[in-house]
GROMACS .gro file of N, CA and C in nm:
model
  372
    1MET      N    1   6.283   2.901  15.397
    1MET     CA    2   6.176   2.817  15.447
    1MET      C    3   6.216   2.767  15.586
    2TYR      N    4   6.122   2.762  15.675
    2TYR     CA    5   6.151   2.722  15.811
    2TYR      C    6   6.056   2.614  15.859
    3GLY      N    7   6.100   2.534  15.954
    3GLY     CA    8   6.020   2.430  16.014
    3GLY      C    9   6.050   2.420  16.163
    4GLU      N   10   5.985   2.323  16.230
    4GLU     CA   11   6.003   2.306  16.374
    4GLU      C   12   6.075   2.176  16.405
    5LEU      N   13   6.134   2.172  16.523
    5LEU     CA   14   6.212   2.057  16.568
    5LEU      C   15   6.147   1.994  16.690
    6ASN      N   16   6.134   1.861  16.688
    6ASN     CA   17   6.079   1.785  16.799
    6ASN      C   18   6.179   1.676  16.838
    7ILE      N   19   6.190   1.652  16.968
    7ILE     CA   20   6.275   1.543  17.018
    7ILE      C   21   6.185   1.446  17.094
    8ASP      N   22   6.189   1.319  17.055
    8ASP     CA   23   6.108   1.215  17.119
    8ASP      C   24   5.963   1.259  17.135
    9ASP      N   25   5.908   1.315  17.028
    9ASP     CA   26   5.767   1.356  17.019
    9ASP      C   27   5.733   1.478  17.105
   10MET      N   28   5.835   1.549  17.151
   10MET     CA   29   5.813   1.670  17.230
   10MET      C   30   5.866   1.790  17.153
   11PRO      N   31   5.781   1.891  17.128
   11PRO     CA   32   5.830   2.010  17.058
   11PRO      C   33   5.931   2.085  17.145
   12LEU      N   34   6.038   2.129  17.082
   12LEU     CA   35   6.137   2.209  17.153
   12LEU      C   36   6.100   2.355  17.135
   13VAL      N   37   6.033   2.409  17.234
   13VAL     CA   38   5.978   2.543  17.225
   13VAL      C   39   6.086   2.648  17.209
   14SER      N   40   6.200   2.627  17.271
   14SER     CA   41   6.307   2.726  17.263
   14SER      C   42   6.404   2.699  17.147
   15ALA      N   43   6.374   2.598  17.066
   15ALA     CA   44   6.463   2.562  16.955
   15ALA      C   45   6.459   2.669  16.847
   16PRO      N   46   6.571   2.692  16.783
   16PRO     CA   47   6.569   2.784  16.669
   16PRO      C   48   6.489   2.720  16.556
   17LEU      N   49   6.430   2.801  16.473
   17LEU     CA   50   6.358   2.746  16.358
   17LEU      C   51   6.457   2.677  16.266
   18LEU      N   52   6.411   2.572  16.203
   18LEU     CA   53   6.495   2.501  16.107
   18LEU      C   54   6.512   2.587  15.983
   19ASN      N   55   6.630   2.584  15.929
   19ASN     CA   56   6.658   2.648  15.801
   19ASN      C   57   6.654   2.536  15.698
   20ILE      N   58   6.565   2.545  15.601
   20ILE     CA   59   6.552   2.439  15.501
   20ILE      C   60   6.605   2.492  15.368
   21VAL      N   61   6.713   2.427  15.320
   21VAL     CA   62   6.778   2.467  15.196
   21VAL      C   63   6.789   2.346  15.106
   22ASN      N   64   6.738   2.358  14.983
   22ASN     CA   65   6.743   2.247  14.887
   22ASN      C   66   6.690   2.117  14.947
   23GLY      N   67   6.582   2.127  15.024
   23GLY     CA   68   6.520   2.010  15.083
   23GLY      C   69   6.592   1.953  15.203
   24ARG      N   70   6.692   2.022  15.255
   24ARG     CA   71   6.769   1.975  15.369
   24ARG      C   72   6.747   2.067  15.489
   25SER      N   73   6.719   2.007  15.605
   25SER     CA   74   6.698   2.085  15.728
   25SER      C   75   6.832   2.111  15.795
   26GLU      N   76   6.850   2.234  15.837
   26GLU     CA   77   6.973   2.275  15.904
   26GLU      C   78   6.939   2.349  16.032
   27VAL      N   79   7.032   2.341  16.128
   27VAL     CA   80   7.017   2.414  16.253
   27VAL      C   81   7.153   2.473  16.293
   28PRO      N   82   7.151   2.573  16.381
   28PRO     CA   83   7.278   2.625  16.430
   28PRO      C   84   7.358   2.514  16.500
   29MET      N   85   7.484   2.502  16.468
   29MET     CA   86   7.566   2.390  16.514
   29MET      C   87   7.571   2.379  16.666
   30ARG      N   88   7.600   2.488  16.734
   30ARG     CA   89   7.619   2.480  16.879
   30ARG      C   90   7.491   2.434  16.947
   31TYR      N   91   7.376   2.481  16.902
   31TYR     CA   92   7.249   2.439  16.962
   31TYR      C   93   7.232   2.288  16.952
   32LEU      N   94   7.253   2.232  16.834
   32LEU     CA   95   7.230   2.090  16.812
   32LEU      C   96   7.329   2.005  16.890
   33PHE      N   97   7.457   2.039  16.884
   33PHE     CA   98   7.557   1.958  16.954
   33PHE      C   99   7.535   1.962  17.105
   34GLU      N  100   7.502   2.078  17.159
   34GLU     CA  101   7.478   2.088  17.302
   34GLU      C  102   7.350   2.014  17.340
   35LEU      N  103   7.250   2.017  17.254
   35LEU     CA  104   7.126   1.943  17.277
   35LEU      C  105   7.156   1.794  17.291
   36PHE      N  106   7.248   1.743  17.211
   36PHE     CA  107   7.285   1.602  17.214
   36PHE      C  108   7.390   1.570  17.321
   37GLY      N  109   7.437   1.672  17.393
   37GLY     CA  110   7.535   1.649  17.497
   37GLY      C  111   7.677   1.630  17.446
   38ALA      N  112   7.704   1.678  17.327
   38ALA     CA  113   7.838   1.666  17.269
   38ALA      C  114   7.921   1.790  17.303
   39ARG      N  115   8.051   1.769  17.314
   39ARG     CA  116   8.144   1.882  17.330
   39ARG      C  117   8.176   1.931  17.190
   40VAL      N  118   8.163   2.060  17.168
   40VAL     CA  119   8.186   2.114  17.035
   40VAL      C  120   8.298   2.216  17.038
   41GLU      N  121   8.381   2.212  16.934
   41GLU     CA  122   8.491   2.309  16.921
   41GLU      C  123   8.484   2.371  16.782
   42TRP      N  124   8.518   2.498  16.774
   42TRP     CA  125   8.520   2.572  16.649
   42TRP      C  126   8.659   2.628  16.628
   43ASN      N  127   8.721   2.595  16.516
   43ASN     CA  128   8.852   2.650  16.482
   43ASN      C  129   8.828   2.759  16.377
   44LYS      N  130   8.839   2.883  16.420
   44LYS     CA  131   8.810   2.997  16.333
   44LYS      C  132   8.907   3.003  16.214
   45THR      N  133   9.032   2.970  16.236
   45THR     CA  134   9.132   2.978  16.130
   45THR      C  135   9.103   2.882  16.016
   46THR      N  136   9.072   2.756  16.049
   46THR     CA  137   9.046   2.655  15.946
   46THR      C  138   8.898   2.639  15.916
   47GLN      N  139   8.814   2.710  15.992
   47GLN     CA  140   8.669   2.700  15.982
   47GLN      C  141   8.622   2.555  15.994
   48THR      N  142   8.677   2.489  16.095
   48THR     CA  143   8.649   2.349  16.119
   48THR      C  144   8.569   2.331  16.248
   49ILE      N  145   8.468   2.244  16.241
   49ILE     CA  146   8.383   2.209  16.355
   49ILE      C  147   8.423   2.069  16.399
   50THR      N  148   8.444   2.052  16.528
   50THR     CA  149   8.469   1.919  16.583
   50THR      C  150   8.374   1.897  16.699
   51ALA      N  151   8.303   1.784  16.697
   51ALA     CA  152   8.213   1.747  16.806
   51ALA      C  153   8.251   1.609  16.855
   52VAL      N  154   8.250   1.593  16.988
   52VAL     CA  155   8.289   1.466  17.048
   52VAL      C  156   8.185   1.426  17.152
   53LYS      N  157   8.145   1.298  17.147
   53LYS     CA  158   8.052   1.245  17.246
   53LYS      C  159   8.067   1.093  17.251
   54ASN      N  160   8.088   1.039  17.370
   54ASN     CA  161   8.092   0.894  17.392
   54ASN      C  162   8.177   0.820  17.290
   55GLY      N  163   8.297   0.867  17.268
   55GLY     CA  164   8.388   0.798  17.176
   55GLY      C  165   8.365   0.827  17.029
   56LEU      N  166   8.267   0.908  16.997
   56LEU     CA  167   8.243   0.946  16.858
   56LEU      C  168   8.301   1.084  16.833
   57SER      N  169   8.380   1.096  16.730
   57SER     CA  170   8.438   1.224  16.691
   57SER      C  171   8.386   1.258  16.551
   58LEU      N  172   8.328   1.375  16.539
   58LEU     CA  173   8.271   1.422  16.413
   58LEU      C  174   8.338   1.552  16.375
   59LYS      N  175   8.391   1.558  16.252
   59LYS     CA  176   8.464   1.678  16.209
   59LYS      C  177   8.411   1.722  16.072
   60MET      N  178   8.383   1.852  16.061
   60MET     CA  179   8.333   1.911  15.936
   60MET      C  180   8.398   2.047  15.915
   61THR      N  181   8.407   2.087  15.789
   61THR     CA  182   8.462   2.218  15.754
   61THR      C  183   8.358   2.296  15.676
   62ILE      N  184   8.352   2.426  15.700
   62ILE     CA  185   8.256   2.512  15.632
   62ILE      C  186   8.268   2.497  15.481
   63ASN      N  187   8.154   2.482  15.415
   63ASN     CA  188   8.140   2.471  15.269
   63ASN      C  189   8.210   2.350  15.208
   64SER      N  190   8.242   2.250  15.290
   64SER     CA  191   8.304   2.128  15.239
   64SER      C  192   8.203   2.013  15.244
   65ASN      N  193   8.198   1.935  15.138
   65ASN     CA  194   8.108   1.821  15.131
   65ASN      C  195   8.171   1.695  15.192
   66ILE      N  196   8.285   1.711  15.257
   66ILE     CA  197   8.352   1.599  15.320
   66ILE      C  198   8.348   1.618  15.472
   67ALA      N  199   8.307   1.512  15.542
   67ALA     CA  200   8.308   1.510  15.688
   67ALA      C  201   8.387   1.387  15.731
   68TYR      N  202   8.420   1.383  15.859
   68TYR     CA  203   8.494   1.269  15.913
   68TYR      C  204   8.426   1.221  16.040
   69ILE      N  205   8.394   1.092  16.043
   69ILE     CA  206   8.341   1.030  16.164
   69ILE      C  207   8.448   0.933  16.213
   70ASN      N  208   8.505   0.965  16.329
   70ASN     CA  209   8.616   0.887  16.384
   70ASN      C  210   8.725   0.866  16.279
   71GLY      N  211   8.753   0.971  16.202
   71GLY     CA  212   8.860   0.968  16.102
   71GLY      C  213   8.819   0.911  15.967
   72LYS      N  214   8.702   0.849  15.958
   72LYS     CA  215   8.656   0.791  15.832
   72LYS      C  216   8.584   0.898  15.749
   73THR      N  217   8.620   0.908  15.620
   73THR     CA  218   8.563   1.007  15.531
   73THR      C  219   8.417   0.973  15.497
   74VAL      N  220   8.332   1.075  15.505
   74VAL     CA  221   8.190   1.062  15.472
   74VAL      C  222   8.152   1.178  15.381
   75HIS      N  223   8.074   1.151  15.275
   75HIS     CA  224   8.029   1.256  15.184
   75HIS      C  225   7.902   1.321  15.238
   76LEU      N  226   7.898   1.454  15.236
   76LEU     CA  227   7.780   1.531  15.277
   76LEU      C  228   7.708   1.584  15.154
   77ASP      N  229   7.575   1.570  15.150
   77ASP     CA  230   7.502   1.631  15.040
   77ASP      C  231   7.461   1.773  15.074
   78SER      N  232   7.487   1.814  15.198
   78SER     CA  233   7.457   1.949  15.243
   78SER      C  234   7.568   1.993  15.339
   79PRO      N  235   7.665   2.069  15.291
   79PRO     CA  236   7.777   2.107  15.377
   79PRO      C  237   7.739   2.213  15.479
   80PRO      N  238   7.812   2.221  15.590
   80PRO     CA  239   7.788   2.329  15.685
   80PRO      C  240   7.824   2.463  15.622
   81HIS      N  241   7.754   2.567  15.666
   81HIS     CA  242   7.784   2.701  15.615
   81HIS      C  243   7.747   2.805  15.720
   82ILE      N  244   7.785   2.928  15.693
   82ILE     CA  245   7.760   3.036  15.789
   82ILE      C  246   7.653   3.129  15.733
   83ILE      N  247   7.554   3.156  15.820
   83ILE     CA  248   7.447   3.251  15.787
   83ILE      C  249   7.440   3.350  15.902
   84ARG      N  250   7.462   3.476  15.872
   84ARG     CA  251   7.455   3.582  15.973
   84ARG      C  252   7.526   3.546  16.103
   85TYR      N  253   7.652   3.511  16.093
   85TYR     CA  254   7.739   3.482  16.207
   85TYR      C  255   7.706   3.351  16.280
   86ASN      N  256   7.613   3.270  16.228
   86ASN     CA  257   7.582   3.140  16.286
   86ASN      C  258   7.624   3.030  16.190
   87THR      N  259   7.682   2.926  16.244
   87THR     CA  260   7.722   2.811  16.164
   87THR      C  261   7.607   2.710  16.163
   88TYR      N  262   7.557   2.680  16.045
   88TYR     CA  263   7.447   2.585  16.028
   88TYR      C  264   7.500   2.451  15.979
   89VAL      N  265   7.447   2.343  16.037
   89VAL     CA  266   7.490   2.208  16.003
   89VAL      C  267   7.369   2.125  15.960
   90PRO      N  268   7.392   2.021  15.879
   90PRO     CA  269   7.281   1.935  15.834
   90PRO      C  270   7.227   1.851  15.949
   91LEU      N  271   7.101   1.871  15.980
   91LEU     CA  272   7.036   1.808  16.095
   91LEU      C  273   7.034   1.655  16.086
   92ARG      N  274   6.993   1.600  15.973
   92ARG     CA  275   6.984   1.454  15.961
   92ARG      C  276   7.121   1.389  15.976
   93PHE      N  277   7.221   1.443  15.909
   93PHE     CA  278   7.355   1.385  15.916
   93PHE      C  279   7.407   1.382  16.059
   94ILE      N  280   7.394   1.493  16.129
   94ILE     CA  281   7.444   1.501  16.266
   94ILE      C  282   7.367   1.404  16.355
   95SER      N  283   7.235   1.408  16.347
   95SER     CA  284   7.151   1.322  16.432
   95SER      C  285   7.181   1.175  16.410
   96GLU      N  286   7.186   1.133  16.284
   96GLU     CA  287   7.211   0.993  16.255
   96GLU      C  288   7.353   0.952  16.291
   97SER      N  289   7.448   1.043  16.283
   97SER     CA  290   7.585   1.014  16.323
   97SER      C  291   7.592   0.979  16.472
   98PHE      N  292   7.506   1.042  16.551
   98PHE     CA  293   7.501   1.014  16.694
   98PHE      C  294   7.409   0.896  16.727
   99GLY      N  295   7.355   0.831  16.623
   99GLY     CA  296   7.275   0.710  16.644
   99GLY      C  297   7.127   0.733  16.664
  100TYR      N  298   7.078   0.853  16.632
  100TYR     CA  299   6.937   0.883  16.649
  100TYR      C  300   6.861   0.866  16.518
  101GLU      N  301   6.731   0.837  16.529
  101GLU     CA  302   6.646   0.825  16.410
  101GLU      C  303   6.584   0.962  16.380
  102VAL      N  304   6.565   0.989  16.251
  102VAL     CA  305   6.513   1.118  16.208
  102VAL      C  306   6.396   1.097  16.113
  103GLU      N  307   6.288   1.171  16.136
  103GLU     CA  308   6.172   1.167  16.046
  103GLU      C  309   6.136   1.310  16.007
  104TYR      N  310   6.108   1.330  15.879
  104TYR     CA  311   6.069   1.462  15.830
  104TYR      C  312   5.922   1.459  15.793
  105ASN      N  313   5.846   1.559  15.839
  105ASN     CA  314   5.704   1.571  15.808
  105ASN      C  315   5.689   1.688  15.711
  106SER      N  316   5.666   1.657  15.584
  106SER     CA  317   5.660   1.762  15.482
  106SER      C  318   5.536   1.850  15.496
  107ALA      N  319   5.429   1.800  15.556
  107ALA     CA  320   5.306   1.878  15.570
  107ALA      C  321   5.329   2.003  15.654
  108ASP      N  322   5.399   1.989  15.764
  108ASP     CA  323   5.425   2.107  15.848
  108ASP      C  324   5.573   2.144  15.856
  109ARG      N  325   5.655   2.078  15.771
  109ARG     CA  326   5.799   2.105  15.764
  109ARG      C  327   5.867   2.089  15.900
  110SER      N  328   5.825   1.988  15.975
  110SER     CA  329   5.886   1.963  16.105
  110SER      C  330   5.977   1.841  16.096
  111VAL      N  331   6.070   1.835  16.190
  111VAL     CA  332   6.161   1.722  16.199
  111VAL      C  333   6.148   1.662  16.338
  112ASP      N  334   6.131   1.530  16.342
  112ASP     CA  335   6.127   1.456  16.468
  112ASP      C  336   6.256   1.377  16.481
  113ILE      N  337   6.322   1.392  16.594
  113ILE     CA  338   6.442   1.315  16.623
  113ILE      C  339   6.407   1.221  16.737
  114TRP      N  340   6.435   1.093  16.717
  114TRP     CA  341   6.404   0.991  16.817
  114TRP      C  342   6.534   0.944  16.880
  115THR      N  343   6.555   0.985  17.007
  115THR     CA  344   6.679   0.951  17.077
  115THR      C  345   6.666   0.823  17.158
  116GLY      N  346   6.544   0.785  17.193
  116GLY     CA  347   6.522   0.667  17.276
  116GLY      C  348   6.536   0.696  17.424
  117ILE      N  349   6.571   0.817  17.461
  117ILE     CA  350   6.588   0.851  17.603
  117ILE      C  351   6.457   0.835  17.678
  118MET      N  352   6.346   0.874  17.615
  118MET     CA  353   6.216   0.863  17.682
  118MET      C  354   6.175   0.716  17.700
  119ASP      N  355   6.227   0.626  17.615
  119ASP     CA  356   6.197   0.484  17.629
  119ASP      C  357   6.274   0.421  17.744
  120ASN      N  358   6.384   0.485  17.783
  120ASN     CA  359   6.470   0.433  17.888
  120ASN      C  360   6.519   0.550  17.974
  121PRO      N  361   6.431   0.604  18.062
  121PRO     CA  362   6.466   0.722  18.140
  121PRO      C  363   6.590   0.705  18.228
  122SER      N  364   6.631   0.584  18.257
  122SER     CA  365   6.749   0.565  18.343
  122SER      C  366   6.878   0.608  18.274
  123THR      N  367   6.873   0.633  18.141
  123THR     CA  368   6.993   0.676  18.070
  123THR      C  369   7.010   0.827  18.071
  124GLN      N  370   6.922   0.900  18.136
  124GLN     CA  371   6.930   1.046  18.137
  124GLN      C  372   7.041   1.095  18.225
   0.00000   0.00000   0.00000
């Protein structure tokens, strides 16, 4: 099942379609982290994802329900996994970890992420 992604009420035309699994929206990790301006690293040996932005460090491992935000353990109800050579991560968890609001529209299976950037253009 697939849906669309919107940021601050603007559809992301070039965004990959959302992958919806067990009611959870997922996106390719690199796309989402780069969209948010985070530096992302992939450790192939340990299959670990690390993203850093503005003093926030987020670490996840493929198929693990445990993540770390600035070293603090957090339980994931949807672990990251690999689909056809792409690493997919839980959209809500990542977005909210970076301080953004997330709304899901079940009618059209779209996700809106509210960053607040449009409310304060001087932060761009």
